PDB file of C-alpha atoms in Angstrom:
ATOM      1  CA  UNK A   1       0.000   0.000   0.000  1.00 84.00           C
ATOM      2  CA  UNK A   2       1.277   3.357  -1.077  1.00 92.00           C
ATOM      3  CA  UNK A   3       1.626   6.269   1.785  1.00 96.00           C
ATOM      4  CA  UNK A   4      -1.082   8.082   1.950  1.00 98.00           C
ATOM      5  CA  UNK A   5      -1.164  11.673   3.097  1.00 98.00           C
ATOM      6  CA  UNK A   6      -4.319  13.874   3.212  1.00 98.00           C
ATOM      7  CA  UNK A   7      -4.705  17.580   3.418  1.00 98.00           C
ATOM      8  CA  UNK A   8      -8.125  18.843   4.957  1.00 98.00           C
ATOM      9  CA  UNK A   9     -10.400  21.090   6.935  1.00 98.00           C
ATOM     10  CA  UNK A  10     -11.730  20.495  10.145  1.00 97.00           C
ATOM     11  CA  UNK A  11     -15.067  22.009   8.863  1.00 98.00           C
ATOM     12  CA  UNK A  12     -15.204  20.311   5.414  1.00 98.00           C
ATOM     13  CA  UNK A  13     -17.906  17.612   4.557  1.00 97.00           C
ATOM     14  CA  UNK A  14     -16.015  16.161   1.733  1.00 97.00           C
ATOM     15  CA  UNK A  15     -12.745  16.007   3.642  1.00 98.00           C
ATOM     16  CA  UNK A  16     -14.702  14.307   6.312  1.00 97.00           C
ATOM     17  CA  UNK A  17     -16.422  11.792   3.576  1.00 97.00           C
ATOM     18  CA  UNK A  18     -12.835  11.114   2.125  1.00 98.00           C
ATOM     19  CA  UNK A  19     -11.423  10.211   5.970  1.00 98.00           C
ATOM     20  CA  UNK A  20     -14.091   8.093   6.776  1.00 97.00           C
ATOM     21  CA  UNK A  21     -13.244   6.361   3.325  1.00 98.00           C
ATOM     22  CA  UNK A  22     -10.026   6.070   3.704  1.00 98.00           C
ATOM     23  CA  UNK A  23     -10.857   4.419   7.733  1.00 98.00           C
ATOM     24  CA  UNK A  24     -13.583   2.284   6.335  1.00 97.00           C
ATOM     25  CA  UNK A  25     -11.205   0.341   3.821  1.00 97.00           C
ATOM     26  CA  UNK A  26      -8.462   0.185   6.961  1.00 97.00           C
ATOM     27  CA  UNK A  27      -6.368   3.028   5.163  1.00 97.00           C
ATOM     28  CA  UNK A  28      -3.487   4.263   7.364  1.00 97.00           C
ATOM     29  CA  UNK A  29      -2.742   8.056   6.374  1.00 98.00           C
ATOM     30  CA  UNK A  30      -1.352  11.503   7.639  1.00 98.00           C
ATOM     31  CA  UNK A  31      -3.971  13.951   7.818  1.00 98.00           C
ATOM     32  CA  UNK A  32      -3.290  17.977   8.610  1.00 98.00           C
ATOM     33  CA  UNK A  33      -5.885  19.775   9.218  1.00 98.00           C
ATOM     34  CA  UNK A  34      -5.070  23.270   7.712  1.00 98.00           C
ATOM     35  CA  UNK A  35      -7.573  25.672   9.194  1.00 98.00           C
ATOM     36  CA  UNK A  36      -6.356  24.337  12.844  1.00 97.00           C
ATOM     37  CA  UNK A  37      -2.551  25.360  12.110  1.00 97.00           C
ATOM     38  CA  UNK A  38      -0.713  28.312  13.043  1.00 95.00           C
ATOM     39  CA  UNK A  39       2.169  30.834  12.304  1.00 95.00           C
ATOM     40  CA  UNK A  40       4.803  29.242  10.028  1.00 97.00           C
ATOM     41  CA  UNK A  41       4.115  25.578  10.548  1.00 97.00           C
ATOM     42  CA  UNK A  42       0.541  26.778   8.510  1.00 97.00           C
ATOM     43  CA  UNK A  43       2.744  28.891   6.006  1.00 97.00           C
ATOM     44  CA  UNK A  44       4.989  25.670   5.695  1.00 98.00           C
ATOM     45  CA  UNK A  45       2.056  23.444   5.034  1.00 98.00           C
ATOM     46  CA  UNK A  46       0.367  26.085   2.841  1.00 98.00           C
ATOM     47  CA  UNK A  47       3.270  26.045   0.806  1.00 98.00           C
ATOM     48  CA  UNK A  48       3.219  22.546   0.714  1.00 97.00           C
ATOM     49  CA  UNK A  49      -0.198  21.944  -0.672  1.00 98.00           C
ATOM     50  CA  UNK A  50       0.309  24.860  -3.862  1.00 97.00           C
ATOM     51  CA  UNK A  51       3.434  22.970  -4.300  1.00 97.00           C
ATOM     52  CA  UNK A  52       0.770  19.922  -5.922  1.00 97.00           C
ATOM     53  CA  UNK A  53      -2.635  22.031  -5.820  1.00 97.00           C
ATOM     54  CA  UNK A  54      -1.811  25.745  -6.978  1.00 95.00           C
ATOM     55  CA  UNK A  55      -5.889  26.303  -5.908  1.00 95.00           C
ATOM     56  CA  UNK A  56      -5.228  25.465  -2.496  1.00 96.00           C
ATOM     57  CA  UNK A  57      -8.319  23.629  -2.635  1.00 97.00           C
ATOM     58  CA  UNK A  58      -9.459  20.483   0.163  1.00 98.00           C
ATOM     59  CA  UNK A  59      -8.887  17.503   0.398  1.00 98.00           C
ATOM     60  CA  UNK A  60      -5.736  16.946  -0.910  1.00 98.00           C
ATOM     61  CA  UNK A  61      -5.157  13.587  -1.532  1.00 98.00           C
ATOM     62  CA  UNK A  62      -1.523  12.400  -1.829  1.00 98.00           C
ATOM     63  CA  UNK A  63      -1.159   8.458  -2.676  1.00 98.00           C
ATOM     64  CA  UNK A  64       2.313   7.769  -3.220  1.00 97.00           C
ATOM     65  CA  UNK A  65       2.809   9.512  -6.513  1.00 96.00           C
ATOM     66  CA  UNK A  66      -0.533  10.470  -7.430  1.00 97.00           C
ATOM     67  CA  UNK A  67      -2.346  13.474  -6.832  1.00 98.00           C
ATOM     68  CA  UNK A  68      -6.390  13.602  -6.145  1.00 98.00           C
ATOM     69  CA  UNK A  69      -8.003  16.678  -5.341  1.00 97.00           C
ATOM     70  CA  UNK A  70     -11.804  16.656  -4.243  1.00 97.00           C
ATOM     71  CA  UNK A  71     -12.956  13.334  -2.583  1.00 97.00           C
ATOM     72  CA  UNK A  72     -13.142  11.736  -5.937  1.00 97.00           C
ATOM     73  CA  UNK A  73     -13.825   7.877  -4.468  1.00 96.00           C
ATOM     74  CA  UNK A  74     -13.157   6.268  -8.039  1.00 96.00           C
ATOM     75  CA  UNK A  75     -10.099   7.513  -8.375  1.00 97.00           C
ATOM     76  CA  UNK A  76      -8.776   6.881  -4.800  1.00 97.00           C
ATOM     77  CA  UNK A  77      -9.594   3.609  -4.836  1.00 97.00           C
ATOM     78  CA  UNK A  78      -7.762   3.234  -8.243  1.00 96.00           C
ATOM     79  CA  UNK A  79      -4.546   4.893  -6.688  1.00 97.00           C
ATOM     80  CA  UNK A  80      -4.914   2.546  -3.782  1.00 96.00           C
ATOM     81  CA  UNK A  81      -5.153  -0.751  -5.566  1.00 94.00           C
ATOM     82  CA  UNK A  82      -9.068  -1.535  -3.858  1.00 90.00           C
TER      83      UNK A  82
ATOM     84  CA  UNK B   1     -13.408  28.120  20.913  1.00 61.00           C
ATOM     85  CA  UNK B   2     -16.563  27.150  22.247  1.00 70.00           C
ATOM     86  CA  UNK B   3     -18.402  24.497  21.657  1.00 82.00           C
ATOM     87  CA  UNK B   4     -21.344  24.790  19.636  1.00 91.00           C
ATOM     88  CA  UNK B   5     -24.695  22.919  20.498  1.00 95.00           C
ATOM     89  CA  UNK B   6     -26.883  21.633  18.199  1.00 96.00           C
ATOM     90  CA  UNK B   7     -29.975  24.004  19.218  1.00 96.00           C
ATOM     91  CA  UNK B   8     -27.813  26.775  17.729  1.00 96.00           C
ATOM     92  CA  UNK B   9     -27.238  24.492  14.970  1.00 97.00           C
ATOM     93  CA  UNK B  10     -31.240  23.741  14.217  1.00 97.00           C
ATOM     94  CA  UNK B  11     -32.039  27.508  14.784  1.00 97.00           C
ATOM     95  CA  UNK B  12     -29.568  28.597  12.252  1.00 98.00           C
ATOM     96  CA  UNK B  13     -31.011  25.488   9.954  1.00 98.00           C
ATOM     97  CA  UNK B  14     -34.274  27.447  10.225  1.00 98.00           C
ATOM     98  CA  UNK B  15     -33.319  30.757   9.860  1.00 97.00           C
ATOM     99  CA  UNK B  16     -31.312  29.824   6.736  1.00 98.00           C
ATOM    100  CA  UNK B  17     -34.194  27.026   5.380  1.00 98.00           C
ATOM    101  CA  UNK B  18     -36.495  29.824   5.358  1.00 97.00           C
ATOM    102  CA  UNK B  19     -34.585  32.469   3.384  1.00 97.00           C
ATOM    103  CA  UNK B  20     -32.959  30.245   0.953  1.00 98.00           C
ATOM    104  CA  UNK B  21     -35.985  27.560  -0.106  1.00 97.00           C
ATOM    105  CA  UNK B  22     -37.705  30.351  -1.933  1.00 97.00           C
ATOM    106  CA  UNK B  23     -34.985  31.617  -3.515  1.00 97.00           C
ATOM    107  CA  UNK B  24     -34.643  28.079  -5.036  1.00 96.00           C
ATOM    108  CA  UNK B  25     -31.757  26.940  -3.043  1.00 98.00           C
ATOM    109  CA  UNK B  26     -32.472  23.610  -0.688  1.00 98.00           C
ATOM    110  CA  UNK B  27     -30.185  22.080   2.132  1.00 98.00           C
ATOM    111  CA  UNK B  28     -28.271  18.730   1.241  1.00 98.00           C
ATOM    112  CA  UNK B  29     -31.215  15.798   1.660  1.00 97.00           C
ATOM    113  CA  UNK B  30     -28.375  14.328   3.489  1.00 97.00           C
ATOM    114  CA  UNK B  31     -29.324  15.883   7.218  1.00 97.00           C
ATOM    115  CA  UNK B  32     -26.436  15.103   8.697  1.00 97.00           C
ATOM    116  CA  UNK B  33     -23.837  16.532   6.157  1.00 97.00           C
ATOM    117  CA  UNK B  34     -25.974  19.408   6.395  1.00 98.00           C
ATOM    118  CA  UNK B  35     -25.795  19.339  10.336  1.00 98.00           C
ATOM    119  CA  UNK B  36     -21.760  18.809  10.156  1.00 97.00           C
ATOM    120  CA  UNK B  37     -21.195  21.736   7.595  1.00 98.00           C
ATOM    121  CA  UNK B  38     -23.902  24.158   9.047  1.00 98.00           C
ATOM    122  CA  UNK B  39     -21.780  23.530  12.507  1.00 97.00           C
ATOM    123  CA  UNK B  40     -18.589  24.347  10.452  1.00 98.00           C
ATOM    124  CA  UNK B  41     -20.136  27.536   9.860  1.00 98.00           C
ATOM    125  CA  UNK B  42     -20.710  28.341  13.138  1.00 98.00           C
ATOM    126  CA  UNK B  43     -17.183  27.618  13.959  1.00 97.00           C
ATOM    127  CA  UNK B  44     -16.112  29.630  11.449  1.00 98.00           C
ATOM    128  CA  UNK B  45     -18.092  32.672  12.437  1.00 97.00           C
ATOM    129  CA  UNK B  46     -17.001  32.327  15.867  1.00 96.00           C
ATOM    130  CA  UNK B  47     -13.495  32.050  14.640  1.00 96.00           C
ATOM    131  CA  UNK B  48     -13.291  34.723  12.129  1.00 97.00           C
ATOM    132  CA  UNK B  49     -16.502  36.876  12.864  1.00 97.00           C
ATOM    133  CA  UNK B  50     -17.710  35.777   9.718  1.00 98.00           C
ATOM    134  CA  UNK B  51     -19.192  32.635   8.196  1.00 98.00           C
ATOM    135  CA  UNK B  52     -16.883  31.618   5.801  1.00 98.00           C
ATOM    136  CA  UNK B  53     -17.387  28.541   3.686  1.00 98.00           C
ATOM    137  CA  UNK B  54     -16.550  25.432   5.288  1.00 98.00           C
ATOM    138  CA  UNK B  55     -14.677  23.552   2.533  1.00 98.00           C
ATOM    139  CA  UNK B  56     -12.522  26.417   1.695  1.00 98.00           C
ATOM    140  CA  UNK B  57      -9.258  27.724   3.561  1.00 98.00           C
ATOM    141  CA  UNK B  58     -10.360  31.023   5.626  1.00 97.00           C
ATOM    142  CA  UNK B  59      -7.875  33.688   5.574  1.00 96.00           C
ATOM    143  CA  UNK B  60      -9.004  35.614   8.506  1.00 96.00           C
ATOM    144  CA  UNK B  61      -9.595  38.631   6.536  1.00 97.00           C
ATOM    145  CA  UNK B  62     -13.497  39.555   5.656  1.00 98.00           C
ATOM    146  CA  UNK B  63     -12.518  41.451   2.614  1.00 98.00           C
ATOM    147  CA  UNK B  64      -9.938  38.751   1.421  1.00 97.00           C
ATOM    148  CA  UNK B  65     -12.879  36.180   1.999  1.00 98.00           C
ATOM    149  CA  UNK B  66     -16.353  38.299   1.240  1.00 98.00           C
ATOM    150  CA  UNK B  67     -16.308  36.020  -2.166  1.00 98.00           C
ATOM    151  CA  UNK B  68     -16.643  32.675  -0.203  1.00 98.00           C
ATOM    152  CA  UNK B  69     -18.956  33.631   3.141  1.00 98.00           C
ATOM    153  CA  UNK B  70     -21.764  31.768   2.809  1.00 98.00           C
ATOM    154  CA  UNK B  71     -23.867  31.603   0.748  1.00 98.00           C
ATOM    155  CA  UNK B  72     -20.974  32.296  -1.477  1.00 98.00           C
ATOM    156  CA  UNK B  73     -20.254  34.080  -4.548  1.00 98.00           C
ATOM    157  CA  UNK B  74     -20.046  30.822  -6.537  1.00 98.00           C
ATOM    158  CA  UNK B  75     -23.530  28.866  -5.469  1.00 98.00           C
ATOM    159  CA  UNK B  76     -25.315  30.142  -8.167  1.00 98.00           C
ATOM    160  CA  UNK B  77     -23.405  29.039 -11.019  1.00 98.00           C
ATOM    161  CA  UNK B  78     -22.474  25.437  -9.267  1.00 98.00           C
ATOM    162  CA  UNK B  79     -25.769  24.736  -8.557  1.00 98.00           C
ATOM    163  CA  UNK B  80     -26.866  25.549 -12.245  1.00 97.00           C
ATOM    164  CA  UNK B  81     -24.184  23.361 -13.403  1.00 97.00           C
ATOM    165  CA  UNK B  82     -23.431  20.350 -11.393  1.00 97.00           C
ATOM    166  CA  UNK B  83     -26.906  20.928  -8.572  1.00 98.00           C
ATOM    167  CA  UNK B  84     -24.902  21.276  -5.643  1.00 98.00           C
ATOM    168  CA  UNK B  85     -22.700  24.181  -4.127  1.00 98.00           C
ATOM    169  CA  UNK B  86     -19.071  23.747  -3.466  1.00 98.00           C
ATOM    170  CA  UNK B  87     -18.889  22.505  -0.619  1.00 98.00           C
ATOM    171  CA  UNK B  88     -22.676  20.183  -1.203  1.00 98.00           C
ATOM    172  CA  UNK B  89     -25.090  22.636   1.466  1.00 98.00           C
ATOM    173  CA  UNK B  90     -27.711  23.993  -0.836  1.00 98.00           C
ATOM    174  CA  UNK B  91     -28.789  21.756  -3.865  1.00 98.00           C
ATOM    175  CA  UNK B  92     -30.965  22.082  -5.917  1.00 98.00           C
ATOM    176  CA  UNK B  93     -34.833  20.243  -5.839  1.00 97.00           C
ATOM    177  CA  UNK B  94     -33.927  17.839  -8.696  1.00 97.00           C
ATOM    178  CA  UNK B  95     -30.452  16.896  -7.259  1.00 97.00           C
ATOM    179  CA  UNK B  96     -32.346  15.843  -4.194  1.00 97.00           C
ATOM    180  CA  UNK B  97     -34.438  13.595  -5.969  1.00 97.00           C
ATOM    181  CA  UNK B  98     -31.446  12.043  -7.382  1.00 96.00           C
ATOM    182  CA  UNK B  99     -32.157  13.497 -10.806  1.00 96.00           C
ATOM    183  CA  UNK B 100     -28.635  15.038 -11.138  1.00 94.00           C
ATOM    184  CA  UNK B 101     -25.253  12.197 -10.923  1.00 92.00           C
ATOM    185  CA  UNK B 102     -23.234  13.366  -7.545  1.00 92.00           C
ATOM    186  CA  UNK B 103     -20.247  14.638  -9.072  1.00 92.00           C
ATOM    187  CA  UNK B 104     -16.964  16.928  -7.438  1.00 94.00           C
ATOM    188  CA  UNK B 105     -17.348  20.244  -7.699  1.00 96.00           C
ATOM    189  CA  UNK B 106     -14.346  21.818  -9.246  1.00 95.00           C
ATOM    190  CA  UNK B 107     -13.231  25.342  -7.107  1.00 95.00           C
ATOM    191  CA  UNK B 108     -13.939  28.356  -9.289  1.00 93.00           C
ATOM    192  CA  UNK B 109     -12.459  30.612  -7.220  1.00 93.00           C
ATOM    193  CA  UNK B 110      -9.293  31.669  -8.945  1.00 85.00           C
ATOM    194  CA  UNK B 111     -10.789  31.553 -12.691  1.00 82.00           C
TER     195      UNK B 111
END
Protein backbone atom coordinates (compact mmCIF):
# COMPACT_ATOMS: atom_id res chain seq x y z
CA UNK A 1 0.00 0.00 0.00
CA UNK A 2 1.28 3.36 -1.08
CA UNK A 3 1.63 6.27 1.79
CA UNK A 4 -1.08 8.08 1.95
CA UNK A 5 -1.16 11.67 3.10
CA UNK A 6 -4.32 13.87 3.21
CA UNK A 7 -4.70 17.58 3.42
CA UNK A 8 -8.12 18.84 4.96
CA UNK A 9 -10.40 21.09 6.93
CA UNK A 10 -11.73 20.49 10.15
CA UNK A 11 -15.07 22.01 8.86
CA UNK A 12 -15.20 20.31 5.41
CA UNK A 13 -17.91 17.61 4.56
CA UNK A 14 -16.01 16.16 1.73
CA UNK A 15 -12.74 16.01 3.64
CA UNK A 16 -14.70 14.31 6.31
CA UNK A 17 -16.42 11.79 3.58
CA UNK A 18 -12.83 11.11 2.13
CA UNK A 19 -11.42 10.21 5.97
CA UNK A 20 -14.09 8.09 6.78
CA UNK A 21 -13.24 6.36 3.33
CA UNK A 22 -10.03 6.07 3.70
CA UNK A 23 -10.86 4.42 7.73
CA UNK A 24 -13.58 2.28 6.33
CA UNK A 25 -11.21 0.34 3.82
CA UNK A 26 -8.46 0.18 6.96
CA UNK A 27 -6.37 3.03 5.16
CA UNK A 28 -3.49 4.26 7.36
CA UNK A 29 -2.74 8.06 6.37
CA UNK A 30 -1.35 11.50 7.64
CA UNK A 31 -3.97 13.95 7.82
CA UNK A 32 -3.29 17.98 8.61
CA UNK A 33 -5.89 19.77 9.22
CA UNK A 34 -5.07 23.27 7.71
CA UNK A 35 -7.57 25.67 9.19
CA UNK A 36 -6.36 24.34 12.84
CA UNK A 37 -2.55 25.36 12.11
CA UNK A 38 -0.71 28.31 13.04
CA UNK A 39 2.17 30.83 12.30
CA UNK A 40 4.80 29.24 10.03
CA UNK A 41 4.12 25.58 10.55
CA UNK A 42 0.54 26.78 8.51
CA UNK A 43 2.74 28.89 6.01
CA UNK A 44 4.99 25.67 5.70
CA UNK A 45 2.06 23.44 5.03
CA UNK A 46 0.37 26.09 2.84
CA UNK A 47 3.27 26.04 0.81
CA UNK A 48 3.22 22.55 0.71
CA UNK A 49 -0.20 21.94 -0.67
CA UNK A 50 0.31 24.86 -3.86
CA UNK A 51 3.43 22.97 -4.30
CA UNK A 52 0.77 19.92 -5.92
CA UNK A 53 -2.64 22.03 -5.82
CA UNK A 54 -1.81 25.74 -6.98
CA UNK A 55 -5.89 26.30 -5.91
CA UNK A 56 -5.23 25.46 -2.50
CA UNK A 57 -8.32 23.63 -2.64
CA UNK A 58 -9.46 20.48 0.16
CA UNK A 59 -8.89 17.50 0.40
CA UNK A 60 -5.74 16.95 -0.91
CA UNK A 61 -5.16 13.59 -1.53
CA UNK A 62 -1.52 12.40 -1.83
CA UNK A 63 -1.16 8.46 -2.68
CA UNK A 64 2.31 7.77 -3.22
CA UNK A 65 2.81 9.51 -6.51
CA UNK A 66 -0.53 10.47 -7.43
CA UNK A 67 -2.35 13.47 -6.83
CA UNK A 68 -6.39 13.60 -6.14
CA UNK A 69 -8.00 16.68 -5.34
CA UNK A 70 -11.80 16.66 -4.24
CA UNK A 71 -12.96 13.33 -2.58
CA UNK A 72 -13.14 11.74 -5.94
CA UNK A 73 -13.83 7.88 -4.47
CA UNK A 74 -13.16 6.27 -8.04
CA UNK A 75 -10.10 7.51 -8.37
CA UNK A 76 -8.78 6.88 -4.80
CA UNK A 77 -9.59 3.61 -4.84
CA UNK A 78 -7.76 3.23 -8.24
CA UNK A 79 -4.55 4.89 -6.69
CA UNK A 80 -4.91 2.55 -3.78
CA UNK A 81 -5.15 -0.75 -5.57
CA UNK A 82 -9.07 -1.53 -3.86
CA UNK B 1 -13.41 28.12 20.91
CA UNK B 2 -16.56 27.15 22.25
CA UNK B 3 -18.40 24.50 21.66
CA UNK B 4 -21.34 24.79 19.64
CA UNK B 5 -24.69 22.92 20.50
CA UNK B 6 -26.88 21.63 18.20
CA UNK B 7 -29.98 24.00 19.22
CA UNK B 8 -27.81 26.77 17.73
CA UNK B 9 -27.24 24.49 14.97
CA UNK B 10 -31.24 23.74 14.22
CA UNK B 11 -32.04 27.51 14.78
CA UNK B 12 -29.57 28.60 12.25
CA UNK B 13 -31.01 25.49 9.95
CA UNK B 14 -34.27 27.45 10.22
CA UNK B 15 -33.32 30.76 9.86
CA UNK B 16 -31.31 29.82 6.74
CA UNK B 17 -34.19 27.03 5.38
CA UNK B 18 -36.49 29.82 5.36
CA UNK B 19 -34.58 32.47 3.38
CA UNK B 20 -32.96 30.24 0.95
CA UNK B 21 -35.98 27.56 -0.11
CA UNK B 22 -37.70 30.35 -1.93
CA UNK B 23 -34.98 31.62 -3.52
CA UNK B 24 -34.64 28.08 -5.04
CA UNK B 25 -31.76 26.94 -3.04
CA UNK B 26 -32.47 23.61 -0.69
CA UNK B 27 -30.18 22.08 2.13
CA UNK B 28 -28.27 18.73 1.24
CA UNK B 29 -31.22 15.80 1.66
CA UNK B 30 -28.37 14.33 3.49
CA UNK B 31 -29.32 15.88 7.22
CA UNK B 32 -26.44 15.10 8.70
CA UNK B 33 -23.84 16.53 6.16
CA UNK B 34 -25.97 19.41 6.40
CA UNK B 35 -25.80 19.34 10.34
CA UNK B 36 -21.76 18.81 10.16
CA UNK B 37 -21.19 21.74 7.60
CA UNK B 38 -23.90 24.16 9.05
CA UNK B 39 -21.78 23.53 12.51
CA UNK B 40 -18.59 24.35 10.45
CA UNK B 41 -20.14 27.54 9.86
CA UNK B 42 -20.71 28.34 13.14
CA UNK B 43 -17.18 27.62 13.96
CA UNK B 44 -16.11 29.63 11.45
CA UNK B 45 -18.09 32.67 12.44
CA UNK B 46 -17.00 32.33 15.87
CA UNK B 47 -13.49 32.05 14.64
CA UNK B 48 -13.29 34.72 12.13
CA UNK B 49 -16.50 36.88 12.86
CA UNK B 50 -17.71 35.78 9.72
CA UNK B 51 -19.19 32.64 8.20
CA UNK B 52 -16.88 31.62 5.80
CA UNK B 53 -17.39 28.54 3.69
CA UNK B 54 -16.55 25.43 5.29
CA UNK B 55 -14.68 23.55 2.53
CA UNK B 56 -12.52 26.42 1.69
CA UNK B 57 -9.26 27.72 3.56
CA UNK B 58 -10.36 31.02 5.63
CA UNK B 59 -7.88 33.69 5.57
CA UNK B 60 -9.00 35.61 8.51
CA UNK B 61 -9.59 38.63 6.54
CA UNK B 62 -13.50 39.56 5.66
CA UNK B 63 -12.52 41.45 2.61
CA UNK B 64 -9.94 38.75 1.42
CA UNK B 65 -12.88 36.18 2.00
CA UNK B 66 -16.35 38.30 1.24
CA UNK B 67 -16.31 36.02 -2.17
CA UNK B 68 -16.64 32.68 -0.20
CA UNK B 69 -18.96 33.63 3.14
CA UNK B 70 -21.76 31.77 2.81
CA UNK B 71 -23.87 31.60 0.75
CA UNK B 72 -20.97 32.30 -1.48
CA UNK B 73 -20.25 34.08 -4.55
CA UNK B 74 -20.05 30.82 -6.54
CA UNK B 75 -23.53 28.87 -5.47
CA UNK B 76 -25.31 30.14 -8.17
CA UNK B 77 -23.41 29.04 -11.02
CA UNK B 78 -22.47 25.44 -9.27
CA UNK B 79 -25.77 24.74 -8.56
CA UNK B 80 -26.87 25.55 -12.24
CA UNK B 81 -24.18 23.36 -13.40
CA UNK B 82 -23.43 20.35 -11.39
CA UNK B 83 -26.91 20.93 -8.57
CA UNK B 84 -24.90 21.28 -5.64
CA UNK B 85 -22.70 24.18 -4.13
CA UNK B 86 -19.07 23.75 -3.47
CA UNK B 87 -18.89 22.50 -0.62
CA UNK B 88 -22.68 20.18 -1.20
CA UNK B 89 -25.09 22.64 1.47
CA UNK B 90 -27.71 23.99 -0.84
CA UNK B 91 -28.79 21.76 -3.87
CA UNK B 92 -30.97 22.08 -5.92
CA UNK B 93 -34.83 20.24 -5.84
CA UNK B 94 -33.93 17.84 -8.70
CA UNK B 95 -30.45 16.90 -7.26
CA UNK B 96 -32.35 15.84 -4.19
CA UNK B 97 -34.44 13.60 -5.97
CA UNK B 98 -31.45 12.04 -7.38
CA UNK B 99 -32.16 13.50 -10.81
CA UNK B 100 -28.64 15.04 -11.14
CA UNK B 101 -25.25 12.20 -10.92
CA UNK B 102 -23.23 13.37 -7.55
CA UNK B 103 -20.25 14.64 -9.07
CA UNK B 104 -16.96 16.93 -7.44
CA UNK B 105 -17.35 20.24 -7.70
CA UNK B 106 -14.35 21.82 -9.25
CA UNK B 107 -13.23 25.34 -7.11
CA UNK B 108 -13.94 28.36 -9.29
CA UNK B 109 -12.46 30.61 -7.22
CA UNK B 110 -9.29 31.67 -8.94
CA UNK B 111 -10.79 31.55 -12.69
Amino acid sequence: MPPVKIYTLSTCGHCKNAKRFLDDNDVRYDCVDVDLLQGEEREKVIDEVKQINSRLSFPTIVIGDTIIVGFKEDQISEALGL
Amino acid sequence: MSQISAEHVEKLRQQLKSIQEPKGYFFNKDSQYVYDLLEGLLQNRQRYGYACCPCRLAANDRETDKDIICPCVYREADVAQYGTCYCGLYVSREFNEGKIPVQTVPERRGD
